[in-house]
Coordinates of N, CA, C and O in Angstrom, one line a residue:
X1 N 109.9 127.8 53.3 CA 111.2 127.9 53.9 C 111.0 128.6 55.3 O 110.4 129.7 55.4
X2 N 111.3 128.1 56.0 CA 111.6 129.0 57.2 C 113.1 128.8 57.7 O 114.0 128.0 57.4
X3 N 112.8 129.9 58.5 CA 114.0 130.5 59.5 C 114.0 129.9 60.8 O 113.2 130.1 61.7
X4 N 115.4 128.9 60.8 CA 115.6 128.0 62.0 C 117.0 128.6 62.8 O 117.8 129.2 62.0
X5 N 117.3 128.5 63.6 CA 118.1 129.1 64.8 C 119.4 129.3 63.5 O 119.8 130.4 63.0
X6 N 119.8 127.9 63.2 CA 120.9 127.6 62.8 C 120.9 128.5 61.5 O 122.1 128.8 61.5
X7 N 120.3 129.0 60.4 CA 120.2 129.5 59.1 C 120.0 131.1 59.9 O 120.8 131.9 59.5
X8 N 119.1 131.6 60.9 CA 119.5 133.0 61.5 C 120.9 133.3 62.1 O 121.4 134.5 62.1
X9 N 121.7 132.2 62.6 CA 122.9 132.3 62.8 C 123.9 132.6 61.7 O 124.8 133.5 61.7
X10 N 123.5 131.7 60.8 CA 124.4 132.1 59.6 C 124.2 133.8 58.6 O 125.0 134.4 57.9
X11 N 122.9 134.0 59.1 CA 122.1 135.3 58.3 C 123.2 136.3 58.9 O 124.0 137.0 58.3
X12 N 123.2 136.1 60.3 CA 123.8 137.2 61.0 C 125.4 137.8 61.2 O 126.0 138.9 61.4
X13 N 125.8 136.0 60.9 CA 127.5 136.0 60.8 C 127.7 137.2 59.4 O 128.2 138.2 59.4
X14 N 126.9 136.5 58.0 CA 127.4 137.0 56.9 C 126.8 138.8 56.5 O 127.5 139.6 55.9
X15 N 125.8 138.9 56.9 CA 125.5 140.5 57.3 C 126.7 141.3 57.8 O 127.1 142.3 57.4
X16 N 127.4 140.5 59.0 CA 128.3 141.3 59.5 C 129.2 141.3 59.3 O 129.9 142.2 59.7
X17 N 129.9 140.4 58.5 CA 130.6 140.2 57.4 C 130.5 141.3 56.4 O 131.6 141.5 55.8
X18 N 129.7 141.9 56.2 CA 129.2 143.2 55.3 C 128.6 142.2 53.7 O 128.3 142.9 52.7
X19 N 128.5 140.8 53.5 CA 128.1 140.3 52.4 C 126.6 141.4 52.2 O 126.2 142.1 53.1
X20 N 126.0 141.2 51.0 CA 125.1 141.5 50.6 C 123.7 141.0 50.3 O 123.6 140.3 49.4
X21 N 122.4 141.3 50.9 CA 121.5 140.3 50.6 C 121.3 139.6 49.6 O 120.5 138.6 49.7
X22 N 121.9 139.9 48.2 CA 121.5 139.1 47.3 C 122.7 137.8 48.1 O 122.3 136.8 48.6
X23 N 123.7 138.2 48.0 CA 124.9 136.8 48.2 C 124.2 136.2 49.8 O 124.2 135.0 50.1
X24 N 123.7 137.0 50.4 CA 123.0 136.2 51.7 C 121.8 135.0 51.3 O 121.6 134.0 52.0
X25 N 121.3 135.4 50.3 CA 120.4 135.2 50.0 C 120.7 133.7 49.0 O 120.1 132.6 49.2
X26 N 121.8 133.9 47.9 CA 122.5 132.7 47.3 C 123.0 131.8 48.3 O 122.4 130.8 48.7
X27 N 123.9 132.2 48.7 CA 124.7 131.1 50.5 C 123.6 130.4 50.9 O 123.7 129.2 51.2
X28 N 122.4 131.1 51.1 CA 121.5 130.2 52.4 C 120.5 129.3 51.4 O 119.8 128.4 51.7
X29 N 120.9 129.9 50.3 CA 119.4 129.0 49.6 C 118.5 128.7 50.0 O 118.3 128.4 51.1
X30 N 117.1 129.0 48.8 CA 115.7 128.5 49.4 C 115.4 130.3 49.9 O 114.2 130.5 49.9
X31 N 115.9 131.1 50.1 CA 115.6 132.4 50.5 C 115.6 133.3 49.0 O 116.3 133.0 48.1
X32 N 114.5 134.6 48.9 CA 115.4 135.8 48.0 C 115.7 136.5 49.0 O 115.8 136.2 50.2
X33 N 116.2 138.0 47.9 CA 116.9 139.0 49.0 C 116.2 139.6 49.6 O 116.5 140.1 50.7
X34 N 114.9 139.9 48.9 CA 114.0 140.4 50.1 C 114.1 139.6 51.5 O 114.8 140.0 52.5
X35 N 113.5 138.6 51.4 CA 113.4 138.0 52.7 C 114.6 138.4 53.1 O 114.7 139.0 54.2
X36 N 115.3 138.3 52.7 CA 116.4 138.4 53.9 C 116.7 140.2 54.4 O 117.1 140.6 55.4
X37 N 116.4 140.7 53.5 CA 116.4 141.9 53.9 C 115.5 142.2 54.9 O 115.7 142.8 55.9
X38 N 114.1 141.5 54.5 CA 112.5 141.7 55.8 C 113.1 140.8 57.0 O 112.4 140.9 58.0
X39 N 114.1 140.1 56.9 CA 114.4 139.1 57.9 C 115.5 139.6 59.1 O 115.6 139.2 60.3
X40 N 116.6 140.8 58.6 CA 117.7 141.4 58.5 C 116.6 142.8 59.5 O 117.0 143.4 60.5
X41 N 115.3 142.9 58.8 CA 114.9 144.4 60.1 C 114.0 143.9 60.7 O 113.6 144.6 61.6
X42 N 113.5 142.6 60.5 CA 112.9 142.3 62.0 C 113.5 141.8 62.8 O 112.9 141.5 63.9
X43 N 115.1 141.6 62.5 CA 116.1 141.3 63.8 C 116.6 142.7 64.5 O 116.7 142.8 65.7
X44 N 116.7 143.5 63.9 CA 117.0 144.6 64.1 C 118.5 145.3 63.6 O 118.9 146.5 63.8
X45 N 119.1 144.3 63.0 CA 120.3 144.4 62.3 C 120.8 145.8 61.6 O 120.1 146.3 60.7
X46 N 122.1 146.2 62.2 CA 121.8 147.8 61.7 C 123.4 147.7 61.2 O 123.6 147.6 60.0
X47 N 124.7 147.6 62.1 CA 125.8 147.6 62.1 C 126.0 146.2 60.5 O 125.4 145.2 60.0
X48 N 127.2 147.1 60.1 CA 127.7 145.8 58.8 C 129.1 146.4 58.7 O 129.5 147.5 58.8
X49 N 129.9 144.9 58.3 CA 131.3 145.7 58.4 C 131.3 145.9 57.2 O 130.3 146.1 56.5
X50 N 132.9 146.0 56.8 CA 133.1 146.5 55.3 C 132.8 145.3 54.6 O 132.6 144.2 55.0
X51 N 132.9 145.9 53.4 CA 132.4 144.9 52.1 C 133.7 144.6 51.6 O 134.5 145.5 51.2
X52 N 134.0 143.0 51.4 CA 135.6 142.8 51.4 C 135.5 142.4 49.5 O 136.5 142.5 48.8
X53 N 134.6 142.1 49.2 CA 134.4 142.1 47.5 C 134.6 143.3 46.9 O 135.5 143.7 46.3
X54 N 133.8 143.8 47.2 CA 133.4 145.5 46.7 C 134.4 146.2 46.7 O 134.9 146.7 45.7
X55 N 134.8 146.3 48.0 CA 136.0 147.4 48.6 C 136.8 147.7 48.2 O 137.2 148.8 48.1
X56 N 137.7 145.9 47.6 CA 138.5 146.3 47.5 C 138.8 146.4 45.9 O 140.1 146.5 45.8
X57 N 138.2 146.3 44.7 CA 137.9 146.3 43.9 C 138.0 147.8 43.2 O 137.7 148.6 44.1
X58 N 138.3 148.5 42.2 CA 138.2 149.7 41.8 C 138.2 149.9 40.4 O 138.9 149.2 39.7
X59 N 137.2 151.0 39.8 CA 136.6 151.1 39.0 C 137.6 151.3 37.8 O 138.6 151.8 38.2
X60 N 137.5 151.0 36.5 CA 138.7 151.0 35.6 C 138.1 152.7 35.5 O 137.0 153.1 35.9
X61 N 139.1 153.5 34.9 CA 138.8 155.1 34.1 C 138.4 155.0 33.0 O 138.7 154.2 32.2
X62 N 137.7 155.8 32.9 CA 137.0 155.9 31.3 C 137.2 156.7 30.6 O 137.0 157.9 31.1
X63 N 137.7 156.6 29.2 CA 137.6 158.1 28.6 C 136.3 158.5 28.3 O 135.2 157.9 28.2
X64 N 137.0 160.2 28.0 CA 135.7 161.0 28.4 C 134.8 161.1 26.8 O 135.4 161.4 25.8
X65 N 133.8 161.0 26.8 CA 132.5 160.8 26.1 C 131.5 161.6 25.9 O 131.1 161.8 27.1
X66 N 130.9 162.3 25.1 CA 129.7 163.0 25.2 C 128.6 162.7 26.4 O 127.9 163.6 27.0
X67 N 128.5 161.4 26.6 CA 127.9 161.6 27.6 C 128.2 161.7 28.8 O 127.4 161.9 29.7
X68 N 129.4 161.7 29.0 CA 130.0 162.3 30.5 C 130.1 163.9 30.2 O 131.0 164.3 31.0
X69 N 129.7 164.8 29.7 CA 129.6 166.2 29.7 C 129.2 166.5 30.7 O 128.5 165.6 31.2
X70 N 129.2 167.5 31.5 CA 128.2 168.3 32.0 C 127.1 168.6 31.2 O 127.2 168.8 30.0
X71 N 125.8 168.5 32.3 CA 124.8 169.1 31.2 C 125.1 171.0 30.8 O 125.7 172.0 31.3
X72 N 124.1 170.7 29.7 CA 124.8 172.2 28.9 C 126.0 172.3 28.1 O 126.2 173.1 27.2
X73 N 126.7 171.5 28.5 CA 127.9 171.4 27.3 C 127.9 170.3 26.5 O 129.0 170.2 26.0
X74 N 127.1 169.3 26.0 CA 126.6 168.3 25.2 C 126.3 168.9 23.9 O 126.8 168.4 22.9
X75 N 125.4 170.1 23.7 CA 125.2 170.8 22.8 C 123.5 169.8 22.2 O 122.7 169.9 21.2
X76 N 123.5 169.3 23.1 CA 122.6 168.3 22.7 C 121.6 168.1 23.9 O 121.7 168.5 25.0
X77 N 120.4 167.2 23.2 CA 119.6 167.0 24.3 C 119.6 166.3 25.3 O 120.1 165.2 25.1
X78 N 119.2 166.5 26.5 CA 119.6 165.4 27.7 C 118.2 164.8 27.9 O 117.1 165.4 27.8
X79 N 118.3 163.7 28.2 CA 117.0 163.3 28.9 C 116.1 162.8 27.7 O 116.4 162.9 26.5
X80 N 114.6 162.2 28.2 CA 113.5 162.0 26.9 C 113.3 163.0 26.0 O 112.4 163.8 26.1
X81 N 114.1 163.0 25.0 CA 113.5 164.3 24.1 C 111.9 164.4 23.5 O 111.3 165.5 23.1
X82 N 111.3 163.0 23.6 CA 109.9 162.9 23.3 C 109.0 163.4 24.7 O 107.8 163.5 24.5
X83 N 109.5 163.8 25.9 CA 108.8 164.9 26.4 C 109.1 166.2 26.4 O 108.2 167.0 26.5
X84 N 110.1 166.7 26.3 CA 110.5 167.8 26.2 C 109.6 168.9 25.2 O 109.1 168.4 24.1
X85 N 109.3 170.1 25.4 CA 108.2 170.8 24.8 C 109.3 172.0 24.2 O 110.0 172.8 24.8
X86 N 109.1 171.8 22.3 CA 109.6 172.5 21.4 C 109.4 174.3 22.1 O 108.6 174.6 23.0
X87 N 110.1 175.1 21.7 CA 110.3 176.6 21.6 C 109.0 176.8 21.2 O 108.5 176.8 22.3
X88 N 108.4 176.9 20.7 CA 107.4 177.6 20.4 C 105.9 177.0 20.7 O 104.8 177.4 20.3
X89 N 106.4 176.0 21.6 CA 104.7 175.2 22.9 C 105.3 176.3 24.2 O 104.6 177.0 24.9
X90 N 106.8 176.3 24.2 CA 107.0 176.7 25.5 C 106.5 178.3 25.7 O 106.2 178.7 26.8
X91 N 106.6 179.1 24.6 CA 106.4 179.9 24.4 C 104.9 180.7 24.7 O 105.0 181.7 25.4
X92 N 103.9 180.4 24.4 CA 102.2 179.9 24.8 C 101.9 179.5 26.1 O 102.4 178.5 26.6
X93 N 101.2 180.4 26.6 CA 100.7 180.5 28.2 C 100.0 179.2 28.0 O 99.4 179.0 27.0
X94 N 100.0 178.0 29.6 CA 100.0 176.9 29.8 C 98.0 177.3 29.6 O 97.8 178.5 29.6
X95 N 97.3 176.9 29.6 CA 96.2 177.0 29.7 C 95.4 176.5 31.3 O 95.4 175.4 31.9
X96 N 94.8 177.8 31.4 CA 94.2 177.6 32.9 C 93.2 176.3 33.4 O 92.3 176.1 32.5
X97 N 93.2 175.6 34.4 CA 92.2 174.4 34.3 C 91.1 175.1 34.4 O 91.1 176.4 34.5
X98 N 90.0 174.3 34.3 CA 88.4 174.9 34.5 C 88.3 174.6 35.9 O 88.6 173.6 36.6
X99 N 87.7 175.6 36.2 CA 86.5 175.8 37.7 C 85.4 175.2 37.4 O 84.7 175.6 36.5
X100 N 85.1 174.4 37.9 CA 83.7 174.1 38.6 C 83.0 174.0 39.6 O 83.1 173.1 40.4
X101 N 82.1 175.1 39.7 CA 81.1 175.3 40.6 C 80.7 173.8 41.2 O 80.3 172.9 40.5
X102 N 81.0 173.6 42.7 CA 80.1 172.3 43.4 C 78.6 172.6 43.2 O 78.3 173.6 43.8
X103 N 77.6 171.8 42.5 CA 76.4 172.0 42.6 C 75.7 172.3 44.7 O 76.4 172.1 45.7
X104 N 75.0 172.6 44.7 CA 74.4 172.1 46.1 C 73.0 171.4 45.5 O 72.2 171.6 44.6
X105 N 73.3 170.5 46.2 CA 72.0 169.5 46.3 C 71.2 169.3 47.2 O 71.5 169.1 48.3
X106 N 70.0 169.4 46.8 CA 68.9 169.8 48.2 C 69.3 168.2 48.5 O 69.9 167.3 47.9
X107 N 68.7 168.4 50.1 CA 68.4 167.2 51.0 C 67.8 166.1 50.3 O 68.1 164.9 50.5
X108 N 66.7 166.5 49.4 CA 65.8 165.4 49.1 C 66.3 164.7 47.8 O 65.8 163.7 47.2
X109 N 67.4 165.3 47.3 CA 68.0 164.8 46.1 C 69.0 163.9 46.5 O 69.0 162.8 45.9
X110 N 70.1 164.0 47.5 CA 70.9 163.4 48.0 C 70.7 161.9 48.0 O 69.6 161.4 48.2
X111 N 72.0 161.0 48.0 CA 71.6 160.1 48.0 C 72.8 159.0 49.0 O 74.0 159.1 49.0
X112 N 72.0 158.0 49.9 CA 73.3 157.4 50.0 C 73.7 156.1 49.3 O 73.2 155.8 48.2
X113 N 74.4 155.5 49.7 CA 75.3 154.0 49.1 C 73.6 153.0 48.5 O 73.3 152.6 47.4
X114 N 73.0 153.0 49.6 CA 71.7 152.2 49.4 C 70.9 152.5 48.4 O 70.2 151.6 47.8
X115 N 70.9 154.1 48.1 CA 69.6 154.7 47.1 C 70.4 154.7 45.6 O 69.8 155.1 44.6
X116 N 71.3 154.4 45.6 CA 72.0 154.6 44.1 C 71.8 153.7 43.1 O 72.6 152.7 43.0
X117 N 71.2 153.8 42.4 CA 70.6 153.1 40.6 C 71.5 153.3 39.9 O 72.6 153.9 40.0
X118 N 70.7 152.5 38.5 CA 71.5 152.7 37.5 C 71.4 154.5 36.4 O 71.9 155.0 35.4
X119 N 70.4 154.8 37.3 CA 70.2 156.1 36.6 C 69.5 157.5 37.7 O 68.7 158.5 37.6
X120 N 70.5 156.8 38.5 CA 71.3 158.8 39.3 C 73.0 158.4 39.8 O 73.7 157.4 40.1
X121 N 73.0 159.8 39.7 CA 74.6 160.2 39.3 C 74.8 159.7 40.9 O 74.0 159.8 41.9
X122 N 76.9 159.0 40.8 CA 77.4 158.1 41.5 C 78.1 159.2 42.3 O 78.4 158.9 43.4
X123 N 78.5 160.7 41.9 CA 79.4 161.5 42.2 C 79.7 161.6 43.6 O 79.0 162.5 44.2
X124 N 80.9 160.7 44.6 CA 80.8 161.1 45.7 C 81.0 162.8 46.4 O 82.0 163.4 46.0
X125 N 80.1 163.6 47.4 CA 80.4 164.7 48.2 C 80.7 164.4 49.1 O 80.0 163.6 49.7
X126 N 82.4 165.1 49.6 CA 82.3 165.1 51.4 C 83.2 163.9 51.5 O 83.7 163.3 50.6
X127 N 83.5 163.6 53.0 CA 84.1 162.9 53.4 C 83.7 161.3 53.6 O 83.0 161.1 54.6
X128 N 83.9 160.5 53.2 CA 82.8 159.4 53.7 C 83.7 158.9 54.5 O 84.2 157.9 54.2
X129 N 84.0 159.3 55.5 CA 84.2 159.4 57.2 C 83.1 159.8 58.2 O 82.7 159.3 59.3
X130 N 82.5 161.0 57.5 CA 81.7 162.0 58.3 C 80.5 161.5 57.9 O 80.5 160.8 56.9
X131 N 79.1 161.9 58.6 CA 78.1 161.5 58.7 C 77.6 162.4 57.4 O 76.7 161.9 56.9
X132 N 77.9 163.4 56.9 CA 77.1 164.5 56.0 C 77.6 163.8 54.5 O 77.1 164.2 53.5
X133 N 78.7 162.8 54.3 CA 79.1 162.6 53.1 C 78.0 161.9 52.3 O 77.2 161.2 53.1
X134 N 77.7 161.8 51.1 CA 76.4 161.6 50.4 C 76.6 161.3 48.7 O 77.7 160.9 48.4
X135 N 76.2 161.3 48.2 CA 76.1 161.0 46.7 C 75.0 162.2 46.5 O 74.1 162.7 47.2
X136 N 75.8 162.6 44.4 CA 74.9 163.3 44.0 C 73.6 162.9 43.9 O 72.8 163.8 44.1
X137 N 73.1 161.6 43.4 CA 71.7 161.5 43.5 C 70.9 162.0 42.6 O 69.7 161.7 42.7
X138 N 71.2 163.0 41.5 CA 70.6 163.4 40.3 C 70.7 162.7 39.3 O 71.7 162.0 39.2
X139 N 69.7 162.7 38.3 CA 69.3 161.6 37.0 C 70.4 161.9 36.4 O 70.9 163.0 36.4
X140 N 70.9 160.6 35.9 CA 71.8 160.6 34.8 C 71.6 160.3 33.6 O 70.5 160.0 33.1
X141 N 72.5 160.3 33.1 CA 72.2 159.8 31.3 C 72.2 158.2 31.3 O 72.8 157.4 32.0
X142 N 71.5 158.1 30.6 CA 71.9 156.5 30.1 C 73.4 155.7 30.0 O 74.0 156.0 29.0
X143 N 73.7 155.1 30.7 CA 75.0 153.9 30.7 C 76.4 155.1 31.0 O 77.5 154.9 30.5
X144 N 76.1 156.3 31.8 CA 76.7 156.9 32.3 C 76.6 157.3 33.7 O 75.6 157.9 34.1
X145 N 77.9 156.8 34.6 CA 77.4 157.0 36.3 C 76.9 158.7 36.8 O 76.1 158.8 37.6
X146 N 77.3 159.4 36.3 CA 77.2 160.7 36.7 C 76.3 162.0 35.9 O 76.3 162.1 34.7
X147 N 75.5 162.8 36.7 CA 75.0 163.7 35.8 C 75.9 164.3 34.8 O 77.1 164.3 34.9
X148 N 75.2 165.1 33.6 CA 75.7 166.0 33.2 C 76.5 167.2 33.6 O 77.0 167.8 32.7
X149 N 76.9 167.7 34.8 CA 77.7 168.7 35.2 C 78.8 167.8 35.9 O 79.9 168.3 35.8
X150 N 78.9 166.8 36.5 CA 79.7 165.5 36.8 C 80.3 164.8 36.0 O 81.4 164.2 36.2
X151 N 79.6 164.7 34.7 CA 80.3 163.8 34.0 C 81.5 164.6 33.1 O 82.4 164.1 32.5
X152 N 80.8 166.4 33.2 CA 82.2 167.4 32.3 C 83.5 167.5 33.5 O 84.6 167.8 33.2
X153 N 83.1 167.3 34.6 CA 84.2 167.1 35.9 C 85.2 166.0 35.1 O 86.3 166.2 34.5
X154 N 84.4 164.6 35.3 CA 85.3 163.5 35.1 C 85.9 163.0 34.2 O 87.0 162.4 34.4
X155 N 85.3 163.2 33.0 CA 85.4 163.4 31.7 C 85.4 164.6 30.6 O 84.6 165.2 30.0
X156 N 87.2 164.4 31.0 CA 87.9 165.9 30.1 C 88.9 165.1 29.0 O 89.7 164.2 29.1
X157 N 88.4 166.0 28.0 CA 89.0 165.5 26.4 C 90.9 165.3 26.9 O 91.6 166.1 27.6
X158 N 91.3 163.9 25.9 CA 92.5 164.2 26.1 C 93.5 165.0 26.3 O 94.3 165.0 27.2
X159 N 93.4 165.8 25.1 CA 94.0 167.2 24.5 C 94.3 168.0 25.6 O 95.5 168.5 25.7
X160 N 93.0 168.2 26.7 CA 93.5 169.1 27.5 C 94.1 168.5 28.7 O 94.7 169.1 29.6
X161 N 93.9 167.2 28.5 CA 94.9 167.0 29.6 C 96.3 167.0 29.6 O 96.9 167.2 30.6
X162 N 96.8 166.7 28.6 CA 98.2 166.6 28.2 C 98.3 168.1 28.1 O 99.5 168.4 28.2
X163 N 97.7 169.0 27.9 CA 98.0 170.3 28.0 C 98.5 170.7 29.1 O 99.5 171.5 29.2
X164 N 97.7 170.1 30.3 CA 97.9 170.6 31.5 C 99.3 170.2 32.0 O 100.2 170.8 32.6
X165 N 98.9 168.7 31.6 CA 100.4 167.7 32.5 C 101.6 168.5 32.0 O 102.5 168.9 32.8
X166 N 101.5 168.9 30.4 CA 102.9 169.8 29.9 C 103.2 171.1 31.1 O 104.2 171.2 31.8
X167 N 102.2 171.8 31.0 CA 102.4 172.8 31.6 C 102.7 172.5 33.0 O 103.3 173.4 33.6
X168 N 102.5 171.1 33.8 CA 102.9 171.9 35.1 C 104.1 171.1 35.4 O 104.8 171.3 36.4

C-alpha cells in the first residue's frame, strides 16, 4: 500500500475531523492504525478537532461495588496477591547481595575477541568502546564460558534471586 496525494488528503480531512486512527485506518482500507499514526507524525499533524462519536456519548453510572473502593477500604487484597510477600517474609531483613572482588588480570593473561577458546573464560572487562576493554582469558571449566570466580558472578542459585527481586 502506499500513500498517494488523494488517500493523504483523506488521512488529513478525517484526523481533523478528530476520527481516530483505528477508524482512519477502517475508512481508508489496506492501512493499520499504526501506519496511520507513523503517517499522521511524519506529516506533522498535531491539531484534531473534537471527537463527534465519543463526545457526545456518556458513560451509564454504576453502582458501587467492592471493587470501586478506595484502596484500604476493600478489607481485601488489591492487586497480584501471588506477589505480595506474607507478614512474616516481610518481617526478615531482605538479604544483602554479594560483593565481588573484580579479579585484576595480569597483561599476559588477558585476552581479546581473537584469543578466546573454548576453554578460557569469556568474562567481558571495561568498555568495549575503549581500547583497554579485554576479556578474562583465564582457564575455564569444561563446557562452561567463564572461570570459576565468573561463573559464581553469573550464575546465582534461584532462591537468591527471588530473594532479592522480593526485597527490592
Amino acid at each position: 500500500m502506499s500513500w498517494t496525494d488523494e488517500r493523504v488528503d483523506v488521512l488529513k480531512k478525517l484526523w481533523m475531523d478528530g476520527l481516530s486512527a483505528s477508524q482512519i485506518a477502517l475508512e481508508l482500507g489496506g492501512v493499520t492504525r499504526n501506519a496511520v499514526i507513523g503517517k499522521v507524525h511524519r506529516l506533522g499533524l498535531s491539531g484534531r478537532g473534537k471527537t463527534t462519536s465519543t463526545a457526545s456519548r456518556s458513560r451509564p453510572q454504576r453502582a458501587p461495588n467492592a471493587s470501586s473502593r478506595p484502596r484500604g477500604q476493600s478489607g481485601g487484597s488489591v492487586g497480584n496477591a501471588a506477589l505480595k510477600m506474607s507478614p512474616d517474609q516481610a518481617a526478615e531483613p531482605a538479604p544483602r547481595p554479594q560483593r565481588f572482588e573484580e579479579l585484576v588480570i595480569p597483561i599476559s593473561e588477558r585476552a581479546n575477541i581473537m584469543d578466546l577458546t573454548e576453554h578460557t573464560c569469556r568474562w567481558p572487562i571495561g568498555d568495549p568502546t575503549e581500547s583497554e576493554f579485554h576479556f578474562c582469558g583465564r582457564k575455564s571449566d569444561e563446557g562452561v564460558p567463564y572461570c570459576g570466580h565468573h561463573r559464581r558472578i553469573a550464575y546465582q542459585p534461584a532462591a537468591d534471586r527471588g530473594r532479592r527481586k522480593a526485597a527490592g
